[in-house]
PDB file of C-alpha atoms in Angstrom:
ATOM      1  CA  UNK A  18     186.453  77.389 135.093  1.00  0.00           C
ATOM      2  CA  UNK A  19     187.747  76.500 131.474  1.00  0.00           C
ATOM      3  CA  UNK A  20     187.982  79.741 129.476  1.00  0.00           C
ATOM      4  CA  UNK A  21     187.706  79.597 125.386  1.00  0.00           C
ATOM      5  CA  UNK A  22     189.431  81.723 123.688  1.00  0.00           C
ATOM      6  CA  UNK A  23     188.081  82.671 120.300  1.00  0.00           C
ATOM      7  CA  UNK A  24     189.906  84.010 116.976  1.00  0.00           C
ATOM      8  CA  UNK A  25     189.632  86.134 115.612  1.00  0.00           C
ATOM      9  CA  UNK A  26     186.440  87.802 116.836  1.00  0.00           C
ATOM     10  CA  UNK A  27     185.169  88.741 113.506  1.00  0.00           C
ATOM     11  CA  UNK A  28     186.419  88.307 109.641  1.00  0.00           C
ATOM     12  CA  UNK A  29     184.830  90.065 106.276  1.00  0.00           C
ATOM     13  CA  UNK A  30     184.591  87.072 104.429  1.00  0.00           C
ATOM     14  CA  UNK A  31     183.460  86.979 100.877  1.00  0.00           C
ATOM     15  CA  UNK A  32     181.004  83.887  99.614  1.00  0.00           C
ATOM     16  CA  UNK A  33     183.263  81.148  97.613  1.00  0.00           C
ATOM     17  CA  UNK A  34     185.754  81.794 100.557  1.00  0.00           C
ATOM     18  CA  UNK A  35     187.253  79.186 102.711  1.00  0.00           C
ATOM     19  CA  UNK A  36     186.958  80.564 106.350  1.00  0.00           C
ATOM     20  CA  UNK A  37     188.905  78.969 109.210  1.00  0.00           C
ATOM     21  CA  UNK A  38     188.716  80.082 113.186  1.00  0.00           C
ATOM     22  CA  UNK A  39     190.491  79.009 115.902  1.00  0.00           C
ATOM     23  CA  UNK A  40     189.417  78.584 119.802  1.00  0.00           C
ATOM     24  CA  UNK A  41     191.737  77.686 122.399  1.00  0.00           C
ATOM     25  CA  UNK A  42     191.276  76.285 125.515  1.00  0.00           C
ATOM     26  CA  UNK A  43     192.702  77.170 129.116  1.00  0.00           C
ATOM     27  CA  UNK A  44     193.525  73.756 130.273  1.00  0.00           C
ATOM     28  CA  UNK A  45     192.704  70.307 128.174  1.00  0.00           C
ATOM     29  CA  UNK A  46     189.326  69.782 126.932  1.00  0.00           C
ATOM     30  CA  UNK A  47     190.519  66.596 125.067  1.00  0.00           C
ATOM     31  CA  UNK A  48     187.900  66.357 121.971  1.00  0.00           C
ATOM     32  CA  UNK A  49     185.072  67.682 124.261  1.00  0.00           C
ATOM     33  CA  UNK A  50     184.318  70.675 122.074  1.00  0.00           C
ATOM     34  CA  UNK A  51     181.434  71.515 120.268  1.00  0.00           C
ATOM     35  CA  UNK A  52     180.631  74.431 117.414  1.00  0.00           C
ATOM     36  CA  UNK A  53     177.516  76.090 117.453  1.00  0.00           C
ATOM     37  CA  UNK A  54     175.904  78.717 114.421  1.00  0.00           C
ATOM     38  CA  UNK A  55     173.808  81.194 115.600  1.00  0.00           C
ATOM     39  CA  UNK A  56     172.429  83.652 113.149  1.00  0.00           C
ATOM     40  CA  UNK A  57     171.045  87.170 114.009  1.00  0.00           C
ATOM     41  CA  UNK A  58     167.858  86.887 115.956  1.00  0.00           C
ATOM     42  CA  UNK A  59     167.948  83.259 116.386  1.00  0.00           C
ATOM     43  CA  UNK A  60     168.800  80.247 118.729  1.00  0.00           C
ATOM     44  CA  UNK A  61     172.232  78.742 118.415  1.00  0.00           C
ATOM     45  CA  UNK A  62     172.260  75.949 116.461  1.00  0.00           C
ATOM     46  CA  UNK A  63     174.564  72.893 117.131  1.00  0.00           C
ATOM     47  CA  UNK A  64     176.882  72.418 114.138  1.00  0.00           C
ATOM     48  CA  UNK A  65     179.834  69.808 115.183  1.00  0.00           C
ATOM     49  CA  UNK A  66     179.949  67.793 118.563  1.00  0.00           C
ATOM     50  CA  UNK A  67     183.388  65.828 119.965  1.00  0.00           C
ATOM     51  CA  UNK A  68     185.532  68.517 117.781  1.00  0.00           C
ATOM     52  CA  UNK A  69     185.195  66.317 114.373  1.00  0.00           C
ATOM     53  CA  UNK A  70     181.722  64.931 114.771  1.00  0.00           C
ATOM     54  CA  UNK A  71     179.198  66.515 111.966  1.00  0.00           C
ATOM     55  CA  UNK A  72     175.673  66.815 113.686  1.00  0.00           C
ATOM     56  CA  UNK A  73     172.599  65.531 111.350  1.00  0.00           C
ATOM     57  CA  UNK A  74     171.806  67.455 108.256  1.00  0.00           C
ATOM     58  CA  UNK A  75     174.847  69.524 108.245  1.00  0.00           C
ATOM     59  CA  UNK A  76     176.149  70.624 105.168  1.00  0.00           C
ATOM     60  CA  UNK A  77     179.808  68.835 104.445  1.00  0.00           C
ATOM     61  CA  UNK A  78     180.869  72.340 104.017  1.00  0.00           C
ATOM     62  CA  UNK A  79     181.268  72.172 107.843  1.00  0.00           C
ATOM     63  CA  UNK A  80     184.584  70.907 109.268  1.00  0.00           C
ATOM     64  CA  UNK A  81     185.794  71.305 112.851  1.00  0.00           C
ATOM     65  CA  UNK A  82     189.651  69.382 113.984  1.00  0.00           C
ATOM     66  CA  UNK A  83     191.407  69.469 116.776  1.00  0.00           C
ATOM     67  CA  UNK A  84     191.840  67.833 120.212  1.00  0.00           C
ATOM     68  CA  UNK A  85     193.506  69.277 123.874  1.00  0.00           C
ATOM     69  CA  UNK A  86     193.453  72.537 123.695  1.00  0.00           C
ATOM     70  CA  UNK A  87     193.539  73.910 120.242  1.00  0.00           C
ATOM     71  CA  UNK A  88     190.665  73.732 117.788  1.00  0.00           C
ATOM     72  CA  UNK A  89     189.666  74.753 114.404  1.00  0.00           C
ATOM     73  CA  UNK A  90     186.393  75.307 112.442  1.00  0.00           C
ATOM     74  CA  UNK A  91     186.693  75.480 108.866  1.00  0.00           C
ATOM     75  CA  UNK A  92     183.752  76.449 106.192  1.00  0.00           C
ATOM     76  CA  UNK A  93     185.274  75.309 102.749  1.00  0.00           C
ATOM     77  CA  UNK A  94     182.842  77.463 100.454  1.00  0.00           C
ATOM     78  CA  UNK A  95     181.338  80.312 102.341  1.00  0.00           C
ATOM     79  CA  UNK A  96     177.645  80.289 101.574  1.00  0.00           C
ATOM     80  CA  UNK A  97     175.603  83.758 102.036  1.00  0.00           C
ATOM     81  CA  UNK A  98     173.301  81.864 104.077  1.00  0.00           C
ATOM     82  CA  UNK A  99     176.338  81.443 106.628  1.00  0.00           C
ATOM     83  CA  UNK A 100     176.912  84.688 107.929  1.00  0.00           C
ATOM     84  CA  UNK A 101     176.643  83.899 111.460  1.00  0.00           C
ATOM     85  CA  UNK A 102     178.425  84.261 115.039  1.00  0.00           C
ATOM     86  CA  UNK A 103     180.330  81.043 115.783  1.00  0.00           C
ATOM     87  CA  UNK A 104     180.835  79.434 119.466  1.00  0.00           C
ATOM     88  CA  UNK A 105     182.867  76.838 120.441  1.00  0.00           C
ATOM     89  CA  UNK A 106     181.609  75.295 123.957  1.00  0.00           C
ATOM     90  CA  UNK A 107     183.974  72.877 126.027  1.00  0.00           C
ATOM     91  CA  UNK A 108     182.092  70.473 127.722  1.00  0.00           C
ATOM     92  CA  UNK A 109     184.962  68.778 129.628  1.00  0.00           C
ATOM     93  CA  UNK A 110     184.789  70.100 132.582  1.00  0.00           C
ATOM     94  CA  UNK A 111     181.335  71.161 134.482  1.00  0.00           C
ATOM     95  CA  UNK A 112     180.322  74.104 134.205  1.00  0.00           C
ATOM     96  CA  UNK A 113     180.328  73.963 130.504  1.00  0.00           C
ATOM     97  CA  UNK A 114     182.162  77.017 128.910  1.00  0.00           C
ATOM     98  CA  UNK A 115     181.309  79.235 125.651  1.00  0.00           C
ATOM     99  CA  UNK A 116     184.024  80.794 123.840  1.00  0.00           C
ATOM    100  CA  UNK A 117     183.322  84.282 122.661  1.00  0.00           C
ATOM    101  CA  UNK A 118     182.372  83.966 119.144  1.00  0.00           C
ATOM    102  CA  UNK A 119     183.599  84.611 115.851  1.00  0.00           C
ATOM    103  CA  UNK A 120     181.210  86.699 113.961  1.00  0.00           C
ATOM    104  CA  UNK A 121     180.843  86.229 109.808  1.00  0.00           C
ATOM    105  CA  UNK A 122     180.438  89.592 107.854  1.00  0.00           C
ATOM    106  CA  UNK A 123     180.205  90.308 104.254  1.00  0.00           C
ATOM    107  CA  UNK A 124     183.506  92.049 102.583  1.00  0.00           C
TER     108      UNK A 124
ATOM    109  CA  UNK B   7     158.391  66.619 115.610  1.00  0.00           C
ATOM    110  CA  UNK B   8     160.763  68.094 118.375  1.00  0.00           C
ATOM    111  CA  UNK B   9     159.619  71.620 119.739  1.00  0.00           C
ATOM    112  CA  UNK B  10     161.109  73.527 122.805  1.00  0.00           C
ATOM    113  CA  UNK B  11     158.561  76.711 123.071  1.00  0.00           C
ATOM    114  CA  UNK B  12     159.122  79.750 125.522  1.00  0.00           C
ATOM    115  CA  UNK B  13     157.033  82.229 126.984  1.00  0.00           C
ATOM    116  CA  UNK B  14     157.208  85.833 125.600  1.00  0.00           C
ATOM    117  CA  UNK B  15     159.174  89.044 126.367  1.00  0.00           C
ATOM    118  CA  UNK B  16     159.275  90.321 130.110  1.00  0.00           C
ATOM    119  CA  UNK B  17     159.289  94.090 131.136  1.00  0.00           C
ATOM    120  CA  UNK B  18     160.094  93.885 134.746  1.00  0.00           C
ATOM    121  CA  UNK B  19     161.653  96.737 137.661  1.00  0.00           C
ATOM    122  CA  UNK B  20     164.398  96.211 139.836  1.00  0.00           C
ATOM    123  CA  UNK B  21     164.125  94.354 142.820  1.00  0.00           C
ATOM    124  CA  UNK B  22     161.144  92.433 140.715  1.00  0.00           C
ATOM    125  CA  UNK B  23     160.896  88.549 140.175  1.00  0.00           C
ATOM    126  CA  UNK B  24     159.730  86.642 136.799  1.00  0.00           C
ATOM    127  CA  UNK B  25     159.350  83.068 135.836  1.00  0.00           C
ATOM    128  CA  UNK B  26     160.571  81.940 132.175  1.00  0.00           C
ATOM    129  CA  UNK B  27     158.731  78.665 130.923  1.00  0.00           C
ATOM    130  CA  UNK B  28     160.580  75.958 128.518  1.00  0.00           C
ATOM    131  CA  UNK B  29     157.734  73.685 127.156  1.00  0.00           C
ATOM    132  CA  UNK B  30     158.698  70.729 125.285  1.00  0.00           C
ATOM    133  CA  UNK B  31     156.947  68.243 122.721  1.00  0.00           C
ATOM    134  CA  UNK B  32     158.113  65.414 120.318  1.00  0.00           C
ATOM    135  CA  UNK B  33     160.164  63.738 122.809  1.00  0.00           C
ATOM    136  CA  UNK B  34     159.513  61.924 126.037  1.00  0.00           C
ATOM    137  CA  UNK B  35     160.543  64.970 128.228  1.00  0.00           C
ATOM    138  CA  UNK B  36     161.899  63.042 131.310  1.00  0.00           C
ATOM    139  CA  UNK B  37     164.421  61.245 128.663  1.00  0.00           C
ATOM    140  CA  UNK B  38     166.432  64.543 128.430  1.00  0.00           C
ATOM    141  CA  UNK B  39     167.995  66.910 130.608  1.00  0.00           C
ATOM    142  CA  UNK B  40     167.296  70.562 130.339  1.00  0.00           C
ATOM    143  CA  UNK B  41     169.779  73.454 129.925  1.00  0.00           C
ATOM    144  CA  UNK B  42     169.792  77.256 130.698  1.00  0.00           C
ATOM    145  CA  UNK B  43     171.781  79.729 128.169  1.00  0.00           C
ATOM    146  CA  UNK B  44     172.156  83.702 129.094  1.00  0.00           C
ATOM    147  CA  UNK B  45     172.647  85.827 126.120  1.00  0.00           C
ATOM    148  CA  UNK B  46     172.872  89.959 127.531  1.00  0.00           C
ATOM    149  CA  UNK B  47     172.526  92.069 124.669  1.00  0.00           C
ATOM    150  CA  UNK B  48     175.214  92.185 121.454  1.00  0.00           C
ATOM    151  CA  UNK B  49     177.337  89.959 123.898  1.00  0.00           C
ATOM    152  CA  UNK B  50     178.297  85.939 123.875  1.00  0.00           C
ATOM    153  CA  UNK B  51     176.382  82.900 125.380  1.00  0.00           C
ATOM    154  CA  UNK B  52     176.945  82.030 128.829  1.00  0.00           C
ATOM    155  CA  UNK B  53     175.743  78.467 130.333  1.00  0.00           C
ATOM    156  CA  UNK B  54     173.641  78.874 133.513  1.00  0.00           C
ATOM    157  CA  UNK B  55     173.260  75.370 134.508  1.00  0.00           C
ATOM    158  CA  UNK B  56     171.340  72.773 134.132  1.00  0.00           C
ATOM    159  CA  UNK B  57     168.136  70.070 135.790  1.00  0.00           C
ATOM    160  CA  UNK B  58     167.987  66.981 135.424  1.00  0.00           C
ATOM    161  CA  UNK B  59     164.365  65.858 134.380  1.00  0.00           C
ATOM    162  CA  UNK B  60     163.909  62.898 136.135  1.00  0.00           C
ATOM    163  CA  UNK B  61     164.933  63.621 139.986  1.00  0.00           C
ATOM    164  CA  UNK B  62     164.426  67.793 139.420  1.00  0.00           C
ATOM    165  CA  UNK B  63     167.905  68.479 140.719  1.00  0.00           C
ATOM    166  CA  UNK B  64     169.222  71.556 139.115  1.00  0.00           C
ATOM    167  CA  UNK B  65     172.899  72.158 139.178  1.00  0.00           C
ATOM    168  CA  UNK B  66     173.458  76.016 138.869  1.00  0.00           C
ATOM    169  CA  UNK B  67     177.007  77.637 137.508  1.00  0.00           C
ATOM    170  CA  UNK B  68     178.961  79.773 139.938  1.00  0.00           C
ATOM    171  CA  UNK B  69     177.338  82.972 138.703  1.00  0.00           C
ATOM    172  CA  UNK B  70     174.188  81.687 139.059  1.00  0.00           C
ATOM    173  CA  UNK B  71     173.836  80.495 141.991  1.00  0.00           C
ATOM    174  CA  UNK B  72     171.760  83.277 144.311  1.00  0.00           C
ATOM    175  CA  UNK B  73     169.099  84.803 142.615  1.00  0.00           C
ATOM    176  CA  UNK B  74     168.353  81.599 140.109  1.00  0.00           C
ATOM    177  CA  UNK B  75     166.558  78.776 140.378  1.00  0.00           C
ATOM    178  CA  UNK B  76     165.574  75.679 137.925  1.00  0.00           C
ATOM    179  CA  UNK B  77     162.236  73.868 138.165  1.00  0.00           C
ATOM    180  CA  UNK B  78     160.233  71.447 136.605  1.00  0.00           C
ATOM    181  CA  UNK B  79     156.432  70.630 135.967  1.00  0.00           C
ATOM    182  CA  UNK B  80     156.615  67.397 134.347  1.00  0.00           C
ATOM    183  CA  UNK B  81     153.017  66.532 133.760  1.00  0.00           C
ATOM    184  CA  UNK B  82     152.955  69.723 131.457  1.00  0.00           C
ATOM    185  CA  UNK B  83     156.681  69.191 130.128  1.00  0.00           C
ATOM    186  CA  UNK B  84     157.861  72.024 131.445  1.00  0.00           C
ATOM    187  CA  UNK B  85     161.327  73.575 132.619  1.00  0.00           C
ATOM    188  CA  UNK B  86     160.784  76.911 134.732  1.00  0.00           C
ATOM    189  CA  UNK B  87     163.541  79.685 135.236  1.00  0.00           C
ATOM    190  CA  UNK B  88     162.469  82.124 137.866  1.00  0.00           C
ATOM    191  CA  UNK B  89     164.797  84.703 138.629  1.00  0.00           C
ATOM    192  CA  UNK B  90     164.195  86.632 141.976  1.00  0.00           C
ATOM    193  CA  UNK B  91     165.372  90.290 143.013  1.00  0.00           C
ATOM    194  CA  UNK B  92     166.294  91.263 139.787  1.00  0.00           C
ATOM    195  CA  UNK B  93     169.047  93.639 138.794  1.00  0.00           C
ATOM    196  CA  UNK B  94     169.681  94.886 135.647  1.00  0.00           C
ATOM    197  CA  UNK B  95     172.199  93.108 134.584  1.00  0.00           C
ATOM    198  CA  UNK B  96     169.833  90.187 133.995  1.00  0.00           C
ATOM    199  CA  UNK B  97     168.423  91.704 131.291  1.00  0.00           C
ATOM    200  CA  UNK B  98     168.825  89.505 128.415  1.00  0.00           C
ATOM    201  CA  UNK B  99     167.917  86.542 126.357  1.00  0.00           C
ATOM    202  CA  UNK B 100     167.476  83.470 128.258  1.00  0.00           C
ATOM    203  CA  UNK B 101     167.451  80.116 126.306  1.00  0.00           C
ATOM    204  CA  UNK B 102     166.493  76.718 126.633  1.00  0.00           C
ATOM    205  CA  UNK B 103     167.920  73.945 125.684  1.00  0.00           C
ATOM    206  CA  UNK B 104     167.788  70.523 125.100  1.00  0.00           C
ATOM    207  CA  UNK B 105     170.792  67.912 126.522  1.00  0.00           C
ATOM    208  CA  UNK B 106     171.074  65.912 123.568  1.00  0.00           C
ATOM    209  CA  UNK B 107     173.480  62.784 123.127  1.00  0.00           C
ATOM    210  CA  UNK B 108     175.680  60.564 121.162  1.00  0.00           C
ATOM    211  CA  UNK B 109     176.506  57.210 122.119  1.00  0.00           C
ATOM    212  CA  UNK B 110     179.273  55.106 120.732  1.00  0.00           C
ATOM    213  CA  UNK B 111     180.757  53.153 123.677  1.00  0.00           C
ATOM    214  CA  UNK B 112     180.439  56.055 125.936  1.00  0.00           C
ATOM    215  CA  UNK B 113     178.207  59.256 125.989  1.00  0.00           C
ATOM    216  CA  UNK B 114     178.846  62.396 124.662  1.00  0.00           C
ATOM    217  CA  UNK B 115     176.218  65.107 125.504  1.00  0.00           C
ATOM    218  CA  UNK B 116     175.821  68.520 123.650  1.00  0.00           C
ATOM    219  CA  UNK B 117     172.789  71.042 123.389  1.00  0.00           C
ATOM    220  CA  UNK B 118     170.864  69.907 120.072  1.00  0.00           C
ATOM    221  CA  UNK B 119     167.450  71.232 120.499  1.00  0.00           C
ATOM    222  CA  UNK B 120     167.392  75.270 121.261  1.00  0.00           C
ATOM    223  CA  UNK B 121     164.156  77.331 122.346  1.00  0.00           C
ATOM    224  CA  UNK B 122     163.717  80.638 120.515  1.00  0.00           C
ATOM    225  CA  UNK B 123     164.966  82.924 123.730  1.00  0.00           C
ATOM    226  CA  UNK B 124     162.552  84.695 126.157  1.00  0.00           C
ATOM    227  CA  UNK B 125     163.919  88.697 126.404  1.00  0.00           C
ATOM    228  CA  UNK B 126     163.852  89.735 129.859  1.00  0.00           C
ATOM    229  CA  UNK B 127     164.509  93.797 130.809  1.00  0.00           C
ATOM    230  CA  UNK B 128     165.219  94.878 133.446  1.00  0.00           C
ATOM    231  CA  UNK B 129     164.735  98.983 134.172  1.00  0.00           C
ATOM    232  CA  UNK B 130     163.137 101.350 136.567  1.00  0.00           C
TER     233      UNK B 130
END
């Protein structure tokens, strides 16, 4: 299986911030990587698709890059309403692989 | 509008079985596969595996494959998990999901409508 490898696993961001992660892949996923929010208590929800791709109604605040096996996320002004856990997902290669999340808290 | 609905918490003992229900409206349910997500507790998502709607194969990950199994009612648009002898590391949120796609030439297929998570425990 494809294992996703996260970073970092959390940051203490403050809102205005630009955040950036990072998830790397064992093998290449080409752009076959998705980013997904999930906030506490709540189902993920699907943020970027095809490591570039904005999904529908997603703030332009949102920016994912990247293609093989290195990809980055990128929030350019960190909104309160954003603290979150972040996964990236490969879906390459069956089964379909989570990294381990990069988790949003408040400086 | 789109709506993936799941059945409520589950208490259950070891050794135990259960049966999760998915139920989806606002779409034709057979157009779409359906997806599994594990969540244990404070700990990452993990992809179970998947059915496909329209034949009612499901396709299970490797550590998934024993105690798990994927069903469908269709009339009722509904995806079953039932999990048999359980342990307790299955307790967790289990989600449902929704195989969306984009098309430009070729597919590209990604998880764009979530359920809200059943919680399943799982102690003696």
């Amino acid at each position: 299986d494809i294992v996703m490898t996260q970073s970092p696993t959390s940051m203490s961001i403050s809102v205005g911030d630009r955040v950036t992660m990072n998830c790397k892949a064992s093998q290449n996923v080409g752009s076959n990587v998705d980013w997904y929010q999930q906030k506490t208590g709540q189902s993920p929800k699907l943020l970027i698709y095809k490591a570039s791709n904005r999904y529908t109604g997603v703030p332009d605040r949102f920016t994912g890059s990247g293609s093989g096996t290195d990809f980055t996320f990128t929030i350019s002004n960190m909104q309160a309403e954003d603290l979150a856990v972040y996964y990236c997902m490969q879906s390459n290669s069956y089964p379909w692989t989570f990294g381990g999340g990069t988790k949003l808290e408040l400086k | 509008q789109i709506q993936l609905v799941q059945s409520g918490p589950e208490l259950k003992k070891p050794g135990e079985s259960l049966k999760i229900s998915c139920k989806a409206s606002g779409y034709t349910f057979t157009d779409y596969a359906m997806q599994w997500v594990k969540q244990a507790p404070g700990k990452g998502l993990q992809y179970m595996g998947w059915i496909n709607t329209q034949t009612g194969k499901p396709t299970y990950a490797d550590d998934f494959k024993e105690r798990f199994v994927f069903s469908l009612e269709t009339s009722a648009s509904t995806a079953y998990l039932q999990i048999n002898n359980l342990k307790n590391e299955d307790t967790a949120t289990y989600f449902c999901a929704r195989l969306g796609y984009y098309y430009d030439g070729t597919y590209y297929w990604y998880f764009d409508f979530w359920g809200p998570g059943t919680m399943v425990t799982v102690s003696s």
